[in-house]
Amino acid sequence: MRRSAYLLHHLLDGAVGETRTAIVDGERSLSYGDLLRYVEGCADALRAHGLTPGERVAIALPKSIEECWAIFGVSRAAGVFVPINALLKPAQVRHIVSDCSASIIITRRESLDTVRAALEGLSIKTILCVEDIVPRAMPATGVSRERAVGEDLAAILYTSGSTGRPKGVMLSHRNLLAGSRIVIQYLGITEKERILSILPFSFDYGLNQLITVVQQRAVIVLFSFRLGDEIVRALRDHAITGLAGVPTIWAILTKAAPSLARTRLPALRYITNSGGAVPSETTRRLRELIPDTQIFLMYGLTEAFRSTFLPPDQVDVRPTSIGRAIPECEVFAVTADGRRAKPGEPGILVHRGPTVSLGYWNRPEDTAKVLRPNPFVPATQGGDIVCYSGDLVIEDEEGYFSFVGRADAMIKSSGYRISPSEVEEVLMATGAFRQVAVIGLPDPLVGQKVHAVAVARGEQGDAAAILQAVAEKLPAFMVPRAIEFVDGLPTTPNGKIDYPLLAQQRSAHAGG
Amino acid sequence: MTTDTAMDTAAIGGAIRQYLQERFPMLGTVDNETPLLGSAAIDSLGFLEIVTFLEERFGAVLDDDDFDADNLKTPATLIALVQRKLS
């Protein structure tokens, strides 16, 4: 009898010898049978290098077939995988590896020198190159003995908050499997699906695509693009049935992909959005361009993996809504004084259910702010731990939620969460400023654009030259669009920089 | 005859190069032949921003088909695109 899956790699149970295609990566593809062989081979290599259960394995690879099998391979070896976004610069890679004290790094030969230099001096067991990992000839068909249970950590996904450096959100195997099962249910994902993957696997939303595909024995097509038309061509040529994107992708498809209007995409069953609100004008345009495709507007935060979705038949009715709780979960809004918000009253979105994460790696104070006891059921009476999102929402009379804003200074740009203080730290390190504050300003394409307000140290420096230096230290999505020089920064009565005021002053005339 | 409002190649080129250099600092010093499409400095969203900039700065009304790889290769091809649109 087949076991029911309780660890991530159990989703590959029964794949021995399966010839069905799992992954398409440019000219290459991999069957489910071969995926399993590589997963076993990767796990063998990790164990041979001394990986013990629960140790972290950082995966520093571009989106590729190798990244897919490495994720499952780490799970097979009872390790914890930590995907690193390929856009990150050495300083951020080092932060992640050292913060979670990863013991093994998986990369590729081409990046070996860069990775080695970035991690100089850190105590790690080894850096493995995917080129040196060989697939197992014939994986055993029986049920393997496991060294982990479903409650153990499966992954750590790094994400930013309102302050400090990125924090690692801890996800158990049960979290990942619940997220996959739930999304499969409401998107109706079957083995017929051919999903285009353009989001990184370091992002819960992108990772979940891979897991749902493997669970359903569907096909994932890995893809990166420069121009909108390339997405359209990929959708057509690979007969893609499902596409997941962030608001920026929809801006590109509706404004900068002329071929979309004249390309028939009969296979495209659905698209999903997460990582920020889609302007209603963009949603309307998408409905015109791909009228037969269902649009799912979703919302999720890494700390609760996935959270809400709006059924496609509601998109025309309430185009700016984030919908209702995903299956198996409950979502409600809580006011500042701890009451359940009434319809129309803003409150912090609180999420409960099987996708609530295990908190932030090694950060008990930060975890305690986000994961709290159920406010309405005491723990002594069976109350669970719930997730406080920090996102302000309003529930309407019919129980649909809408996003209002953040309760803190966190910036959200192109689906990425950006901590102002992390950008400020790099700006200050240039030595050009006495003081600097980084804020998010409304932008029609990326949601919020990163903007720096600065007091120069001595003579005002050349903003372009400073930004060029900053762009070498930070990934492009974190680099400020502009540096605005001022004589002084406004402060609150207790002497802190008044971020809300800075943003308000600029948003008022930032319409253009 | 040139009108007061018509911009010459040098002015268009100067404005485009300055914009690119400030908006995409990783390009380094921008000249007319700096590769844009093949560079890691500009992502997909960046190209949408560039086209939006051309429309707003020069009042060039771009058609869907102008959003073509051939028009986005270098600052020189952007300048040529704007001139074609304004003439």
mmCIF file of C-alpha atoms in Angstrom, chain A residues 146-405:
data_model
loop_
_atom_site.group_PDB
_atom_site.id
_atom_site.type_symbol
_atom_site.label_atom_id
_atom_site.label_comp_id
_atom_site.label_asym_id
_atom_site.label_seq_id
_atom_site.Cartn_x
_atom_site.Cartn_y
_atom_site.Cartn_z
ATOM 1 C CA GLU A 146 12.775 8.304 6.797
ATOM 2 C CA ARG A 147 14.796 10.338 9.239
ATOM 3 C CA ALA A 148 12.267 13.158 9.480
ATOM 4 C CA VAL A 149 8.590 13.613 10.269
ATOM 5 C CA GLY A 150 6.120 16.014 8.701
ATOM 6 C CA GLU A 151 6.531 18.560 11.484
ATOM 7 C CA ASP A 152 10.251 18.903 10.754
ATOM 8 C CA LEU A 153 11.575 21.867 8.832
ATOM 9 C CA ALA A 154 11.608 21.380 5.072
ATOM 10 C CA ALA A 155 12.591 24.833 3.857
ATOM 11 C CA ILE A 156 13.667 28.283 4.914
ATOM 12 C CA LEU A 157 12.581 31.090 2.584
ATOM 13 C CA TYR A 158 14.273 34.439 3.101
ATOM 14 C CA THR A 159 12.094 37.505 2.951
ATOM 15 C CA SER A 160 12.271 41.078 4.176
ATOM 16 C CA GLY A 161 10.242 42.906 6.773
ATOM 17 C CA SER A 162 10.101 46.561 7.657
ATOM 18 C CA THR A 163 13.535 46.648 9.269
ATOM 19 C CA GLY A 164 16.848 44.883 9.209
ATOM 20 C CA ARG A 165 18.242 42.219 6.944
ATOM 21 C CA PRO A 166 16.137 39.447 5.407
ATOM 22 C CA LYS A 167 14.708 36.892 7.827
ATOM 23 C CA GLY A 168 14.297 33.192 7.151
ATOM 24 C CA VAL A 169 10.708 31.946 7.264
ATOM 25 C CA MET A 170 10.654 28.340 8.468
ATOM 26 C CA LEU A 171 8.289 26.002 6.636
ATOM 27 C CA SER A 172 7.631 22.426 7.667
ATOM 28 C CA HIS A 173 6.971 19.578 5.277
ATOM 29 C CA ARG A 174 3.347 19.755 6.392
ATOM 30 C CA ASN A 175 3.207 23.467 5.487
ATOM 31 C CA LEU A 176 4.525 22.799 1.985
ATOM 32 C CA LEU A 177 2.221 19.842 1.405
ATOM 33 C CA ALA A 178 -0.806 21.744 2.728
ATOM 34 C CA GLY A 179 -0.017 24.708 0.446
ATOM 35 C CA SER A 180 0.241 22.419 -2.542
ATOM 36 C CA ARG A 181 -2.909 20.422 -1.743
ATOM 37 C CA ILE A 182 -4.956 23.585 -1.150
ATOM 38 C CA VAL A 183 -3.829 25.372 -4.313
ATOM 39 C CA ILE A 184 -4.391 22.213 -6.393
ATOM 40 C CA GLN A 185 -7.945 22.196 -5.103
ATOM 41 C CA TYR A 186 -8.965 25.768 -5.843
ATOM 42 C CA LEU A 187 -7.064 26.113 -9.114
ATOM 43 C CA GLY A 188 -8.235 22.666 -10.211
ATOM 44 C CA ILE A 189 -4.717 21.561 -11.188
ATOM 45 C CA THR A 190 -4.597 18.165 -12.903
ATOM 46 C CA GLU A 191 -2.015 16.047 -14.704
ATOM 47 C CA LYS A 192 -3.008 17.847 -17.928
ATOM 48 C CA GLU A 193 -1.501 21.110 -16.687
ATOM 49 C CA ARG A 194 1.489 22.707 -18.420
ATOM 50 C CA ILE A 195 2.597 25.504 -16.131
ATOM 51 C CA LEU A 196 4.930 28.328 -17.095
ATOM 52 C CA SER A 197 7.310 29.126 -14.260
ATOM 53 C CA ILE A 198 8.773 32.626 -14.361
ATOM 54 C CA LEU A 199 8.884 33.345 -10.628
ATOM 55 C CA PRO A 200 11.883 32.307 -8.527
ATOM 56 C CA PHE A 201 11.645 29.244 -6.279
ATOM 57 C CA SER A 202 12.956 31.389 -3.414
ATOM 58 C CA PHE A 203 9.491 32.974 -3.435
ATOM 59 C CA ASP A 204 6.758 30.834 -1.789
ATOM 60 C CA TYR A 205 4.399 31.480 -4.696
ATOM 61 C CA GLY A 206 6.971 30.300 -7.267
ATOM 62 C CA LEU A 207 8.005 27.313 -5.155
ATOM 63 C CA ASN A 208 4.397 26.248 -4.745
ATOM 64 C CA GLN A 209 4.025 26.036 -8.525
ATOM 65 C CA LEU A 210 6.786 23.442 -8.665
ATOM 66 C CA ILE A 211 5.330 21.411 -5.799
ATOM 67 C CA THR A 212 1.790 21.375 -7.225
ATOM 68 C CA VAL A 213 3.134 20.260 -10.607
ATOM 69 C CA VAL A 214 5.091 17.372 -9.101
ATOM 70 C CA GLN A 215 2.172 16.313 -6.951
ATOM 71 C CA GLN A 216 -0.136 16.132 -9.978
ATOM 72 C CA ARG A 217 2.483 14.757 -12.426
ATOM 73 C CA ALA A 218 1.927 17.802 -14.611
ATOM 74 C CA VAL A 219 4.606 19.660 -16.607
ATOM 75 C CA ILE A 220 6.512 22.751 -15.485
ATOM 76 C CA VAL A 221 8.191 24.880 -18.155
ATOM 77 C CA LEU A 222 11.023 26.961 -16.688
ATOM 78 C CA PHE A 223 11.340 30.312 -18.365
ATOM 79 C CA SER A 224 12.995 33.705 -18.160
ATOM 80 C CA PHE A 225 12.306 36.613 -20.445
ATOM 81 C CA ARG A 226 13.305 40.137 -21.401
ATOM 82 C CA LEU A 227 10.413 41.270 -23.566
ATOM 83 C CA GLY A 228 6.701 40.716 -23.086
ATOM 84 C CA ASP A 229 6.391 39.071 -26.482
ATOM 85 C CA GLU A 230 8.704 36.309 -25.350
ATOM 86 C CA ILE A 231 6.148 35.332 -22.702
ATOM 87 C CA VAL A 232 3.403 35.279 -25.331
ATOM 88 C CA ARG A 233 5.528 33.078 -27.588
ATOM 89 C CA ALA A 234 6.280 30.685 -24.705
ATOM 90 C CA LEU A 235 2.586 30.501 -23.779
ATOM 91 C CA ARG A 236 1.741 29.559 -27.353
ATOM 92 C CA ASP A 237 4.667 27.261 -28.199
ATOM 93 C CA HIS A 238 4.447 25.228 -24.991
ATOM 94 C CA ALA A 239 0.615 25.185 -24.975
ATOM 95 C CA ILE A 240 0.753 26.570 -21.446
ATOM 96 C CA THR A 241 -2.402 26.079 -19.380
ATOM 97 C CA GLY A 242 -1.460 28.069 -16.262
ATOM 98 C CA LEU A 243 0.644 31.175 -15.687
ATOM 99 C CA ALA A 244 1.479 32.700 -12.315
ATOM 100 C CA GLY A 245 2.737 36.258 -12.119
ATOM 101 C CA VAL A 246 3.134 39.385 -10.042
ATOM 102 C CA PRO A 247 1.544 42.730 -10.991
ATOM 103 C CA THR A 248 4.607 43.770 -12.984
ATOM 104 C CA ILE A 249 4.147 40.793 -15.327
ATOM 105 C CA TRP A 250 0.580 41.878 -16.106
ATOM 106 C CA ALA A 251 1.738 45.447 -16.749
ATOM 107 C CA ILE A 252 4.279 44.086 -19.228
ATOM 108 C CA LEU A 253 1.768 41.750 -20.896
ATOM 109 C CA THR A 254 -0.903 44.419 -21.303
ATOM 110 C CA LYS A 255 1.336 47.369 -22.173
ATOM 111 C CA ALA A 256 4.419 45.913 -23.785
ATOM 112 C CA ALA A 257 3.517 42.646 -25.472
ATOM 113 C CA PRO A 258 1.838 43.651 -28.751
ATOM 114 C CA SER A 259 1.677 40.058 -29.971
ATOM 115 C CA LEU A 260 -0.735 39.111 -27.167
ATOM 116 C CA ALA A 261 -3.617 40.816 -28.989
ATOM 117 C CA ARG A 262 -3.092 38.769 -32.143
ATOM 118 C CA THR A 263 -2.058 35.442 -30.614
ATOM 119 C CA ARG A 264 -4.645 32.829 -29.861
ATOM 120 C CA LEU A 265 -3.959 31.004 -26.616
ATOM 121 C CA PRO A 266 -6.679 28.362 -26.469
ATOM 122 C CA ALA A 267 -4.748 26.231 -23.973
ATOM 123 C CA LEU A 268 -4.356 28.994 -21.380
ATOM 124 C CA ARG A 269 -6.939 27.950 -18.785
ATOM 125 C CA TYR A 270 -5.988 30.308 -15.972
ATOM 126 C CA ILE A 271 -3.609 32.974 -14.750
ATOM 127 C CA THR A 272 -2.919 33.830 -11.120
ATOM 128 C CA ASN A 273 -1.664 37.011 -9.505
ATOM 129 C CA SER A 274 0.022 37.420 -6.149
ATOM 130 C CA GLY A 275 2.672 39.694 -4.660
ATOM 131 C CA GLY A 276 0.619 42.899 -4.805
ATOM 132 C CA ALA A 277 -2.611 44.326 -6.175
ATOM 133 C CA VAL A 278 -3.235 44.486 -9.926
ATOM 134 C CA PRO A 279 -4.600 47.896 -10.973
ATOM 135 C CA SER A 280 -8.229 47.353 -12.024
ATOM 136 C CA GLU A 281 -7.498 48.884 -15.434
ATOM 137 C CA THR A 282 -4.887 46.174 -16.036
ATOM 138 C CA THR A 283 -7.316 43.447 -14.978
ATOM 139 C CA ARG A 284 -9.917 44.841 -17.378
ATOM 140 C CA ARG A 285 -7.402 44.851 -20.223
ATOM 141 C CA LEU A 286 -6.406 41.256 -19.455
ATOM 142 C CA ARG A 287 -10.066 40.226 -19.601
ATOM 143 C CA GLU A 288 -10.263 41.757 -23.087
ATOM 144 C CA LEU A 289 -7.006 40.247 -24.325
ATOM 145 C CA ILE A 290 -7.553 36.719 -22.973
ATOM 146 C CA PRO A 291 -11.337 36.505 -22.513
ATOM 147 C CA ASP A 292 -11.444 32.719 -22.184
ATOM 148 C CA THR A 293 -8.800 32.574 -19.465
ATOM 149 C CA GLN A 294 -9.800 32.552 -15.801
ATOM 150 C CA ILE A 295 -8.127 35.181 -13.629
ATOM 151 C CA PHE A 296 -7.391 34.277 -10.008
ATOM 152 C CA LEU A 297 -6.377 37.233 -7.855
ATOM 153 C CA MET A 298 -4.585 35.868 -4.833
ATOM 154 C CA TYR A 299 -2.830 37.057 -1.727
ATOM 155 C CA GLY A 300 -0.272 35.356 0.419
ATOM 156 C CA LEU A 301 2.628 36.111 2.682
ATOM 157 C CA THR A 302 5.584 33.816 3.146
ATOM 158 C CA GLU A 303 4.821 33.552 6.886
ATOM 159 C CA ALA A 304 1.511 31.825 6.067
ATOM 160 C CA PHE A 305 2.608 30.499 2.662
ATOM 161 C CA ARG A 306 -0.695 31.166 0.805
ATOM 162 C CA SER A 307 -3.702 32.986 2.239
ATOM 163 C CA THR A 308 -6.623 34.178 0.095
ATOM 164 C CA PHE A 309 -7.936 34.058 -3.458
ATOM 165 C CA LEU A 310 -10.761 35.674 -5.398
ATOM 166 C CA PRO A 311 -12.815 33.243 -7.496
ATOM 167 C CA PRO A 312 -12.594 34.186 -11.205
ATOM 168 C CA ASP A 313 -16.332 34.869 -11.467
ATOM 169 C CA GLN A 314 -15.886 37.708 -8.967
ATOM 170 C CA VAL A 315 -13.133 39.517 -10.881
ATOM 171 C CA ASP A 316 -15.507 41.706 -12.867
ATOM 172 C CA VAL A 317 -17.581 42.405 -9.739
ATOM 173 C CA ARG A 318 -14.745 43.352 -7.360
ATOM 174 C CA PRO A 319 -11.518 43.721 -9.396
ATOM 175 C CA THR A 320 -9.445 45.057 -6.491
ATOM 176 C CA SER A 321 -10.392 42.403 -3.954
ATOM 177 C CA ILE A 322 -7.995 39.745 -2.653
ATOM 178 C CA GLY A 323 -10.978 37.467 -2.060
ATOM 179 C CA ARG A 324 -11.571 35.047 0.753
ATOM 180 C CA ALA A 325 -9.548 32.490 2.672
ATOM 181 C CA ILE A 326 -8.091 29.584 0.716
ATOM 182 C CA PRO A 327 -9.553 26.142 1.506
ATOM 183 C CA GLU A 328 -8.742 24.700 4.976
ATOM 184 C CA CYS A 329 -7.863 28.184 6.304
ATOM 185 C CA GLU A 330 -9.617 31.074 7.988
ATOM 186 C CA VAL A 331 -8.823 34.747 7.529
ATOM 187 C CA PHE A 332 -10.176 37.656 9.526
ATOM 188 C CA ALA A 333 -9.312 41.280 10.252
ATOM 189 C CA VAL A 334 -8.375 42.387 13.770
ATOM 190 C CA THR A 335 -8.470 46.020 14.925
ATOM 191 C CA ALA A 336 -5.665 47.758 16.825
ATOM 192 C CA ASP A 337 -7.558 47.169 20.097
ATOM 193 C CA GLY A 338 -7.840 43.448 19.403
ATOM 194 C CA ARG A 339 -11.469 43.211 18.263
ATOM 195 C CA ARG A 340 -12.617 41.429 15.142
ATOM 196 C CA ALA A 341 -13.104 44.252 12.630
ATOM 197 C CA LYS A 342 -16.640 44.920 11.393
ATOM 198 C CA PRO A 343 -17.291 44.997 7.639
ATOM 199 C CA GLY A 344 -15.831 48.230 6.268
ATOM 200 C CA GLU A 345 -13.537 48.699 9.237
ATOM 201 C CA PRO A 346 -9.770 48.372 8.601
ATOM 202 C CA GLY A 347 -7.863 45.740 10.522
ATOM 203 C CA ILE A 348 -4.748 43.591 10.333
ATOM 204 C CA LEU A 349 -5.265 40.430 8.316
ATOM 205 C CA VAL A 350 -4.923 37.392 10.550
ATOM 206 C CA HIS A 351 -4.579 33.938 9.039
ATOM 207 C CA ARG A 352 -5.075 30.535 10.631
ATOM 208 C CA GLY A 353 -4.772 27.051 9.205
ATOM 209 C CA PRO A 354 -2.242 24.420 8.119
ATOM 210 C CA THR A 355 -0.085 26.828 6.089
ATOM 211 C CA VAL A 356 0.910 28.970 9.098
ATOM 212 C CA SER A 357 4.712 28.769 9.142
ATOM 213 C CA LEU A 358 6.962 27.946 12.092
ATOM 214 C CA GLY A 359 8.224 31.539 12.368
ATOM 215 C CA TYR A 360 11.589 33.140 11.639
ATOM 216 C CA TRP A 361 14.803 31.161 11.945
ATOM 217 C CA ASN A 362 16.596 32.130 15.163
ATOM 218 C CA ARG A 363 14.524 35.283 15.722
ATOM 219 C CA PRO A 364 12.177 34.656 18.646
ATOM 220 C CA GLU A 365 11.223 38.331 19.121
ATOM 221 C CA ASP A 366 10.288 38.831 15.475
ATOM 222 C CA THR A 367 8.449 35.505 15.475
ATOM 223 C CA ALA A 368 6.438 36.462 18.554
ATOM 224 C CA LYS A 369 5.136 39.560 16.760
ATOM 225 C CA VAL A 370 3.876 37.598 13.766
ATOM 226 C CA LEU A 371 2.877 34.238 15.233
ATOM 227 C CA ARG A 372 0.574 34.775 18.181
ATOM 228 C CA PRO A 373 -2.010 32.817 20.121
ATOM 229 C CA ASN A 374 -5.467 32.812 18.589
ATOM 230 C CA PRO A 375 -6.978 36.083 19.901
ATOM 231 C CA PHE A 376 -10.436 34.601 20.385
ATOM 232 C CA VAL A 377 -9.788 31.056 21.629
ATOM 233 C CA PRO A 378 -7.440 30.617 24.611
ATOM 234 C CA ALA A 379 -4.659 28.053 24.263
ATOM 235 C CA THR A 380 -6.072 26.221 27.288
ATOM 236 C CA GLN A 381 -9.236 25.641 25.276
ATOM 237 C CA GLY A 382 -7.529 24.380 22.154
ATOM 238 C CA GLY A 383 -6.622 27.760 20.674
ATOM 239 C CA ASP A 384 -4.041 27.559 17.898
ATOM 240 C CA ILE A 385 -1.163 29.775 16.791
ATOM 241 C CA VAL A 386 -2.206 32.261 14.104
ATOM 242 C CA CYS A 387 -0.311 34.541 11.748
ATOM 243 C CA TYR A 388 -0.585 38.348 12.002
ATOM 244 C CA SER A 389 0.270 39.560 8.509
ATOM 245 C CA GLY A 390 0.931 43.258 9.148
ATOM 246 C CA ASP A 391 -1.245 43.977 6.101
ATOM 247 C CA LEU A 392 -4.217 46.269 6.658
ATOM 248 C CA VAL A 393 -7.370 44.974 5.003
ATOM 249 C CA ILE A 394 -11.097 45.681 4.917
ATOM 250 C CA GLU A 395 -13.771 43.009 4.733
ATOM 251 C CA ASP A 396 -16.914 43.856 2.783
ATOM 252 C CA GLU A 397 -20.493 42.887 3.682
ATOM 253 C CA GLU A 398 -20.200 39.685 1.673
ATOM 254 C CA GLY A 399 -16.975 38.548 3.327
ATOM 255 C CA TYR A 400 -14.498 39.521 0.606
ATOM 256 C CA PHE A 401 -11.300 41.265 1.658
ATOM 257 C CA SER A 402 -9.464 44.181 0.087
ATOM 258 C CA PHE A 403 -5.908 45.291 0.760
ATOM 259 C CA VAL A 404 -5.588 48.801 2.210
ATOM 260 C CA GLY A 405 -1.913 49.200 3.030
#
